[in-house]
GROMACS .gro file of C-alpha atoms in nm:
model
  342
    1MET     CA    1   0.005   0.017  -0.002
    2LYS     CA    2   0.098   0.361  -0.060
    3ILE     CA    3   0.073   0.620   0.227
    4LYS     CA    4   0.161   0.985   0.193
    5GLN     CA    5   0.436   1.100   0.434
    6GLU     CA    6   0.234   1.338   0.635
    7LYS     CA    7  -0.045   1.101   0.701
    8ILE     CA    8   0.203   0.816   0.838
    9LYS     CA    9   0.385   1.082   1.020
   10LYS     CA   10   0.075   1.185   1.217
   11PHE     CA   11  -0.007   0.802   1.298
   12ILE     CA   12   0.334   0.732   1.448
   13SER     CA   13   0.332   1.071   1.635
   14ASP     CA   14  -0.006   1.012   1.759
   15ILE     CA   15   0.115   0.675   1.908
   16LEU     CA   16   0.398   0.843   2.064
   17VAL     CA   17   0.184   1.102   2.211
   18GLY     CA   18  -0.028   0.824   2.334
   19LEU     CA   19   0.259   0.695   2.522
   20LYS     CA   20   0.270   1.025   2.689
   21THR     CA   21   0.567   1.158   2.477
   22LYS     CA   22   0.594   1.528   2.419
   23LYS     CA   23   0.438   1.635   2.115
   24ILE     CA   24   0.755   1.824   1.985
   25ASP     CA   25   0.945   1.506   2.062
   26ALA     CA   26   0.684   1.276   1.890
   27ASN     CA   27   0.691   1.490   1.570
   28LEU     CA   28   1.062   1.465   1.559
   29ILE     CA   29   1.080   1.078   1.635
   30SER     CA   30   0.810   1.030   1.374
   31SER     CA   31   0.992   1.237   1.118
   32HIS     CA   32   1.312   1.047   1.153
   33LEU     CA   33   1.124   0.711   1.108
   34VAL     CA   34   0.935   0.804   0.818
   35LYS     CA   35   1.229   0.970   0.638
   36SER     CA   36   1.406   0.620   0.693
   37ASP     CA   37   1.121   0.453   0.494
   38MET     CA   38   1.131   0.706   0.235
   39CYS     CA   39   1.508   0.672   0.185
   40GLY     CA   40   1.436   0.287   0.139
   41HIS     CA   41   1.563   0.181   0.474
   42TYR     CA   42   1.253   0.034   0.632
   43SER     CA   43   1.478  -0.180   0.896
   44HIS     CA   44   1.501   0.183   1.061
   45GLY     CA   45   1.162   0.319   0.988
   46ILE     CA   46   0.794   0.305   1.131
   47ARG     CA   47   0.828  -0.061   1.223
   48ARG     CA   48   1.074   0.030   1.519
   49ILE     CA   49   0.757   0.180   1.688
   50VAL     CA   50   0.687  -0.170   1.802
   51GLN     CA   51   1.020  -0.171   1.964
   52TYR     CA   52   0.971   0.179   2.119
   53ILE     CA   53   0.629   0.089   2.271
   54ASP     CA   54   0.795  -0.219   2.417
   55SER     CA   55   1.083  -0.002   2.567
   56VAL     CA   56   0.848   0.269   2.721
   57LYS     CA   57   0.637   0.009   2.889
   58ALA     CA   58   0.933  -0.182   3.032
   59GLY     CA   59   1.086   0.144   3.157
   60ASN     CA   60   1.389   0.122   2.932
   61ILE     CA   61   1.303   0.441   2.754
   62LYS     CA   62   1.262   0.734   3.003
   63ILE     CA   63   1.001   0.970   2.845
   64ASN     CA   64   1.038   1.246   3.112
   65HIS     CA   65   1.415   1.251   3.142
   66LYS     CA   66   1.631   1.509   2.952
   67PRO     CA   67   1.980   1.482   2.817
   68THR     CA   68   2.240   1.661   3.029
   69ILE     CA   69   2.553   1.810   2.986
   70ILE     CA   70   2.827   1.609   3.215
   71LYS     CA   71   3.128   1.810   3.115
   72LYS     CA   72   3.232   2.075   2.857
   73ASP     CA   73   3.592   2.160   2.809
   74ASN     CA   74   3.681   2.385   2.516
   75ASN     CA   75   3.614   2.178   2.231
   76PHE     CA   76   3.508   1.856   2.401
   77ILE     CA   77   3.146   1.780   2.538
   78LYS     CA   78   3.016   1.480   2.707
   79ILE     CA   79   2.637   1.430   2.739
   80ASN     CA   80   2.440   1.177   2.932
   81ALA     CA   81   2.104   1.090   2.737
   82ASN     CA   82   1.970   0.949   3.072
   83PHE     CA   83   1.792   0.691   2.850
   84VAL     CA   84   1.569   0.933   2.651
   85PHE     CA   85   1.468   0.859   2.299
   86GLY     CA   86   1.774   0.829   2.087
   87GLN     CA   87   1.650   1.093   1.822
   88VAL     CA   88   1.570   1.336   2.091
   89ALA     CA   89   1.909   1.304   2.234
   90MET     CA   90   2.092   1.313   1.933
   91ASP     CA   91   1.912   1.598   1.808
   92TYR     CA   92   2.023   1.770   2.122
   93CYS     CA   93   2.370   1.685   2.053
   94CYS     CA   94   2.357   1.836   1.703
   95LYS     CA   95   2.218   2.159   1.820
   96GLU     CA   96   2.470   2.195   2.090
   97ILE     CA   97   2.752   2.136   1.847
   98ILE     CA   98   2.622   2.394   1.611
   99LYS     CA   99   2.542   2.634   1.892
  100ILE     CA  100   2.901   2.665   2.034
  101LYS     CA  101   3.032   2.765   1.674
  102LYS     CA  102   3.345   2.610   1.717
  103ASP     CA  103   3.569   2.517   1.411
  104PHE     CA  104   3.628   2.151   1.563
  105CYS     CA  105   3.438   1.969   1.814
  106VAL     CA  106   3.422   1.624   1.971
  107LEU     CA  107   3.109   1.535   2.147
  108SER     CA  108   3.042   1.206   2.339
  109LEU     CA  109   2.678   1.065   2.396
  110ILE     CA  110   2.623   0.788   2.641
  111ASN     CA  111   2.288   0.593   2.740
  112ALA     CA  112   2.067   0.698   2.463
  113ALA     CA  113   1.768   0.479   2.328
  114HIS     CA  114   1.773   0.359   1.983
  115VAL     CA  115   1.922   0.634   1.781
  116GLY     CA  116   1.824   0.531   1.427
  117ARG     CA  117   1.992   0.621   1.115
  118LEU     CA  118   2.318   0.811   1.195
  119SER     CA  119   2.280   0.979   0.858
  120GLU     CA  120   2.010   1.204   0.985
  121TYR     CA  121   2.240   1.370   1.238
  122ALA     CA  122   2.546   1.368   0.982
  123GLU     CA  123   2.336   1.543   0.752
  124LYS     CA  124   2.216   1.805   0.993
  125LEU     CA  125   2.572   1.880   1.090
  126SER     CA  126   2.703   1.913   0.725
  127ASN     CA  127   2.393   2.159   0.678
  128SER     CA  128   2.602   2.391   0.904
  129GLY     CA  129   2.924   2.330   0.708
  130TYR     CA  130   3.067   2.036   0.934
  131ILE     CA  131   3.261   1.757   0.792
  132ASN     CA  132   3.171   1.482   1.054
  133ILE     CA  133   3.224   1.123   1.143
  134ILE     CA  134   2.992   0.975   1.388
  135PHE     CA  135   3.069   0.618   1.556
  136CYS     CA  136   2.798   0.442   1.724
  137SER     CA  137   2.790   0.121   1.985
  138GLY     CA  138   2.555  -0.054   2.209
  139GLY     CA  139   2.257  -0.259   2.111
  140GLY     CA  140   2.208  -0.611   2.106
  141PRO     CA  141   2.462  -0.788   2.176
  142ASN     CA  142   2.389  -0.953   1.832
  143VAL     CA  143   2.723  -0.946   1.631
  144SER     CA  144   3.007  -1.174   1.644
  145LEU     CA  145   3.366  -1.071   1.581
  146TYR     CA  146   3.569  -1.288   1.333
  147PRO     CA  147   3.617  -1.588   1.370
  148VAL     CA  148   3.417  -1.642   1.688
  149ASN     CA  149   3.038  -1.707   1.669
  150LYS     CA  150   2.933  -1.568   2.006
  151ARG     CA  151   2.747  -1.247   2.021
  152LEU     CA  152   2.954  -0.967   2.157
  153ILE     CA  153   2.867  -0.635   2.033
  154GLY     CA  154   2.582  -0.430   1.858
  155THR     CA  155   2.583  -0.343   1.483
  156ASN     CA  156   2.816  -0.068   1.560
  157PRO     CA  157   2.737   0.151   1.271
  158ILE     CA  158   2.964   0.470   1.123
  159SER     CA  159   2.876   0.760   0.925
  160ILE     CA  160   3.072   0.994   0.733
  161SER     CA  161   2.943   1.332   0.607
  162MET     CA  162   3.066   1.620   0.427
  163PRO     CA  163   2.893   1.915   0.284
  164ILE     CA  164   2.940   1.982  -0.092
  165SER     CA  165   2.764   2.276  -0.179
  166LYS     CA  166   2.495   2.474   0.014
  167LYS     CA  167   2.206   2.255  -0.112
  168LYS     CA  168   2.406   1.923  -0.125
  169ASN     CA  169   2.587   1.685   0.127
  170MET     CA  170   2.757   1.349   0.069
  171VAL     CA  171   2.671   1.102   0.347
  172LEU     CA  172   2.793   0.738   0.396
  173ASP     CA  173   2.633   0.559   0.669
  174PHE     CA  174   2.662   0.165   0.728
  175SER     CA  175   2.665  -0.082   1.008
  176THR     CA  176   2.974  -0.289   1.068
  177SER     CA  177   2.761  -0.599   1.060
  178MET     CA  178   2.681  -0.749   0.716
  179LEU     CA  179   2.318  -0.655   0.767
  180ALA     CA  180   2.150  -0.437   1.012
  181GLU     CA  181   1.949  -0.648   1.254
  182GLY     CA  182   1.624  -0.464   1.140
  183LYS     CA  183   1.695  -0.593   0.809
  184VAL     CA  184   1.726  -0.959   0.907
  185ASN     CA  185   1.376  -0.913   1.121
  186LEU     CA  186   1.219  -0.750   0.828
  187ALA     CA  187   1.321  -1.062   0.600
  188ARG     CA  188   1.179  -1.291   0.886
  189GLU     CA  189   0.840  -1.108   0.896
  190THR     CA  190   0.814  -1.139   0.512
  191LYS     CA  191   0.913  -1.489   0.545
  192LYS     CA  192   1.203  -1.470   0.294
  193ASN     CA  193   1.567  -1.571   0.326
  194LEU     CA  194   1.850  -1.328   0.318
  195ASN     CA  195   2.037  -1.263  -0.043
  196ILE     CA  196   2.386  -1.333   0.168
  197LYS     CA  197   2.502  -1.558   0.440
  198ALA     CA  198   2.485  -1.260   0.693
  199ILE     CA  199   2.434  -1.509   0.990
  200ILE     CA  200   2.628  -1.751   1.183
  201ASN     CA  201   2.367  -2.012   1.331
  202LYS     CA  202   2.429  -2.163   1.679
  203LYS     CA  203   2.629  -2.451   1.526
  204GLY     CA  204   2.868  -2.200   1.381
  205ASN     CA  205   2.778  -2.234   1.011
  206TYR     CA  206   2.710  -1.944   0.797
  207SER     CA  207   2.334  -1.887   0.712
  208LYS     CA  208   2.059  -1.695   0.498
  209VAL     CA  209   1.778  -1.802   0.729
  210PRO     CA  210   1.661  -1.519   0.934
  211SER     CA  211   1.514  -1.778   1.206
  212ASP     CA  212   1.864  -1.883   1.261
  213PHE     CA  213   1.974  -1.560   1.400
  214TYR     CA  214   1.680  -1.548   1.640
  215ASN     CA  215   1.753  -1.929   1.743
  216GLY     CA  216   2.067  -1.849   1.924
  217GLY     CA  217   2.288  -1.725   1.626
  218SER     CA  218   2.457  -1.412   1.572
  219LEU     CA  219   2.529  -1.171   1.292
  220ARG     CA  220   2.877  -1.173   1.103
  221ALA     CA  221   3.091  -0.864   1.092
  222PHE     CA  222   3.131  -0.760   0.722
  223GLY     CA  223   3.449  -0.842   0.574
  224ASP     CA  224   3.570  -1.079   0.824
  225PHE     CA  225   3.896  -0.944   0.988
  226LYS     CA  226   3.883  -0.607   0.827
  227GLY     CA  227   3.512  -0.558   0.934
  228SER     CA  228   3.571  -0.711   1.272
  229GLY     CA  229   3.861  -0.489   1.333
  230LEU     CA  230   3.666  -0.175   1.242
  231ALA     CA  231   3.381  -0.302   1.478
  232PHE     CA  232   3.617  -0.354   1.741
  233MET     CA  233   3.773   0.013   1.706
  234LEU     CA  234   3.418   0.139   1.732
  235GLU     CA  235   3.344  -0.032   2.047
  236LEU     CA  236   3.649   0.108   2.195
  237LEU     CA  237   3.596   0.477   2.052
  238SER     CA  238   3.222   0.489   2.113
  239GLY     CA  239   3.192   0.260   2.391
  240MET     CA  240   3.477   0.155   2.629
  241LEU     CA  241   3.640   0.510   2.603
  242ILE     CA  242   3.325   0.697   2.706
  243SER     CA  243   3.097   0.461   2.887
  244ASN     CA  244   3.065   0.158   3.133
  245ASN     CA  245   2.700   0.054   2.990
  246LEU     CA  246   2.851  -0.205   2.716
  247SER     CA  247   2.676  -0.451   2.557
  248PHE     CA  248   2.901  -0.746   2.634
  249LYS     CA  249   2.859  -0.699   3.008
  250LYS     CA  250   2.587  -0.879   3.227
  251ASN     CA  251   2.442  -0.581   3.362
  252TYR     CA  252   2.423  -0.385   3.027
  253LYS     CA  253   2.109  -0.185   2.971
  254ASP     CA  254   2.006  -0.151   2.619
  255ALA     CA  255   2.129   0.189   2.503
  256ASN     CA  256   2.346   0.346   2.225
  257ASN     CA  257   2.667   0.551   2.284
  258CYS     CA  258   2.807   0.759   2.025
  259LEU     CA  259   3.116   0.967   1.955
  260ILE     CA  260   3.082   1.266   1.710
  261ILE     CA  261   3.389   1.400   1.572
  262CYS     CA  262   3.347   1.716   1.340
  263PHE     CA  263   3.534   2.039   1.191
  264LYS     CA  264   3.427   2.294   0.940
  265LYS     CA  265   3.488   2.224   0.589
  266ASN     CA  266   3.626   2.578   0.501
  267LYS     CA  267   3.927   2.508   0.693
  268LEU     CA  268   4.038   2.241   0.459
  269THR     CA  269   3.885   2.299   0.130
  270ASN     CA  270   4.108   2.281  -0.186
  271PRO     CA  271   3.995   2.547  -0.422
  272ALA     CA  272   3.978   2.286  -0.683
  273PHE     CA  273   3.767   2.045  -0.480
  274LEU     CA  274   3.455   2.083  -0.670
  275LYS     CA  275   3.614   2.054  -0.998
  276ASN     CA  276   3.813   1.744  -0.884
  277LEU     CA  277   3.497   1.567  -0.756
  278SER     CA  278   3.312   1.644  -1.084
  279GLU     CA  279   3.607   1.500  -1.282
  280PHE     CA  280   3.629   1.182  -1.054
  281LYS     CA  281   3.249   1.134  -1.047
  282SER     CA  282   3.248   1.135  -1.429
  283ILE     CA  283   3.534   0.897  -1.476
  284LEU     CA  284   3.370   0.674  -1.215
  285LYS     CA  285   3.022   0.653  -1.370
  286SER     CA  286   3.174   0.597  -1.718
  287SER     CA  287   3.380   0.300  -1.607
  288LYS     CA  288   3.330  -0.061  -1.729
  289LYS     CA  289   3.166  -0.270  -1.451
  290ILE     CA  290   3.234  -0.609  -1.316
  291LYS     CA  291   3.080  -0.847  -1.578
  292LYS     CA  292   2.837  -1.016  -1.339
  293ASN     CA  293   2.732  -0.650  -1.223
  294ASN     CA  294   2.680  -0.525  -1.589
  295ASN     CA  295   2.350  -0.431  -1.530
  296GLN     CA  296   2.400  -0.251  -1.202
  297LYS     CA  297   2.399   0.127  -1.171
  298ILE     CA  298   2.686   0.316  -1.025
  299PHE     CA  299   2.577   0.531  -0.705
  300LEU     CA  300   2.787   0.780  -0.511
  301PRO     CA  301   2.711   0.760  -0.125
  302GLY     CA  302   2.373   0.872  -0.047
  303GLU     CA  303   2.268   0.901  -0.413
  304ILE     CA  304   2.013   0.576  -0.377
  305GLU     CA  305   1.852   0.736  -0.076
  306ASP     CA  306   1.811   1.070  -0.241
  307ILE     CA  307   1.645   0.898  -0.532
  308ASN     CA  308   1.394   0.691  -0.301
  309PHE     CA  309   1.336   0.982  -0.104
  310LYS     CA  310   1.209   1.217  -0.401
  311ILE     CA  311   1.010   0.940  -0.536
  312ALA     CA  312   0.810   0.870  -0.187
  313LYS     CA  313   0.769   1.248  -0.156
  314LYS     CA  314   0.597   1.276  -0.465
  315LYS     CA  315   0.403   0.948  -0.499
  316GLY     CA  316   0.385   0.826  -0.138
  317ILE     CA  317   0.583   0.554   0.070
  318ILE     CA  318   0.509   0.202  -0.034
  319TYR     CA  319   0.461  -0.034   0.290
  320LYS     CA  320   0.401  -0.389   0.295
  321ASP     CA  321   0.070  -0.480   0.450
  322SER     CA  322   0.212  -0.689   0.696
  323ILE     CA  323   0.416  -0.414   0.867
  324ILE     CA  324   0.113  -0.191   0.893
  325LYS     CA  325  -0.084  -0.496   1.026
  326ILE     CA  326   0.174  -0.549   1.305
  327ILE     CA  327   0.163  -0.192   1.438
  328LYS     CA  328  -0.211  -0.186   1.435
  329LYS     CA  329  -0.219  -0.520   1.621
  330LYS     CA  330   0.037  -0.383   1.883
  331ILE     CA  331  -0.154  -0.067   1.948
  332GLN     CA  332  -0.482  -0.256   1.971
  333THR     CA  333  -0.337  -0.408   2.308
  334ASP     CA  334  -0.328  -0.074   2.476
  335PRO     CA  335  -0.630   0.103   2.590
  336ALA     CA  336  -0.454   0.438   2.545
  337LEU     CA  337  -0.338   0.371   2.188
  338LYS     CA  338  -0.632   0.130   2.044
  339LYS     CA  339  -0.840   0.441   1.934
  340ILE     CA  340  -0.543   0.588   1.710
  341THR     CA  341  -0.619   0.520   1.336
  342LEU     CA  342  -0.435   0.556   1.024
   0.00000   0.00000   0.00000
């Protein structure tokens, strides 16, 4: 089914307000989730509302708490999210970076609920002229590090973003697991196997079957040694370095920790940057492809998301009936939510 963005945003926002979330926060969270769907990343879209409902009811998400600045030392800031919604916490962090107007800033965030796609915040910072790198840890544990098959860490995503022009940013955003857990869950809900063997089952064998992950398996880090090495370093930088709430510990409380490093692009820019980028892009897109990928288009980071977003904005967002049914079934179990309609 196709649903216009404003209609689905209101639906999700109404659910969050029904959970006693402030209207301004509900609108922010809803906007993030719907934009993920519009960009084609359904694993981080409105389907997450089921997880959020459960987390609020379990007391893991603290609706009435606020992020607090623990320490501010020149260009370094540390913030405790106090287990508020991750979108609210990261929006607060971005605003704090932009507000201090420093050419260079390092900000650490601890104890945030699920923050969603890092590209949302990366783009916000780039809109203010910042090149930025965001490391994130926590969640799960659901990922193993090569060559073991034990769940040790979360999917530990990383994003890198830079402003290209006043209206254009280039954003790279990916998890250090082969697939985000949400994509595995999405495949399970639609009763499909994965396209790649992104899972290690409980017997220690690679698998494409989503249920193998939920039956005692783990997600694989991409690139074996290399991907595991990157995931490990993210666990150090955005985990152990700034927080004691770590996914491999027995007393772990589900949360994300993030480290943001950013600096003003105008401090480094080569005058020929745009000319060089244009030339490189032309060479790349006109290059011959690997034979088995001959029909595959060549995209720069963020291009697919931009295309998907524009189509969804114009024609509506395509949702599987199953996802809408899952959400509707969930809210029917709560007297405060059951009257909310789409």
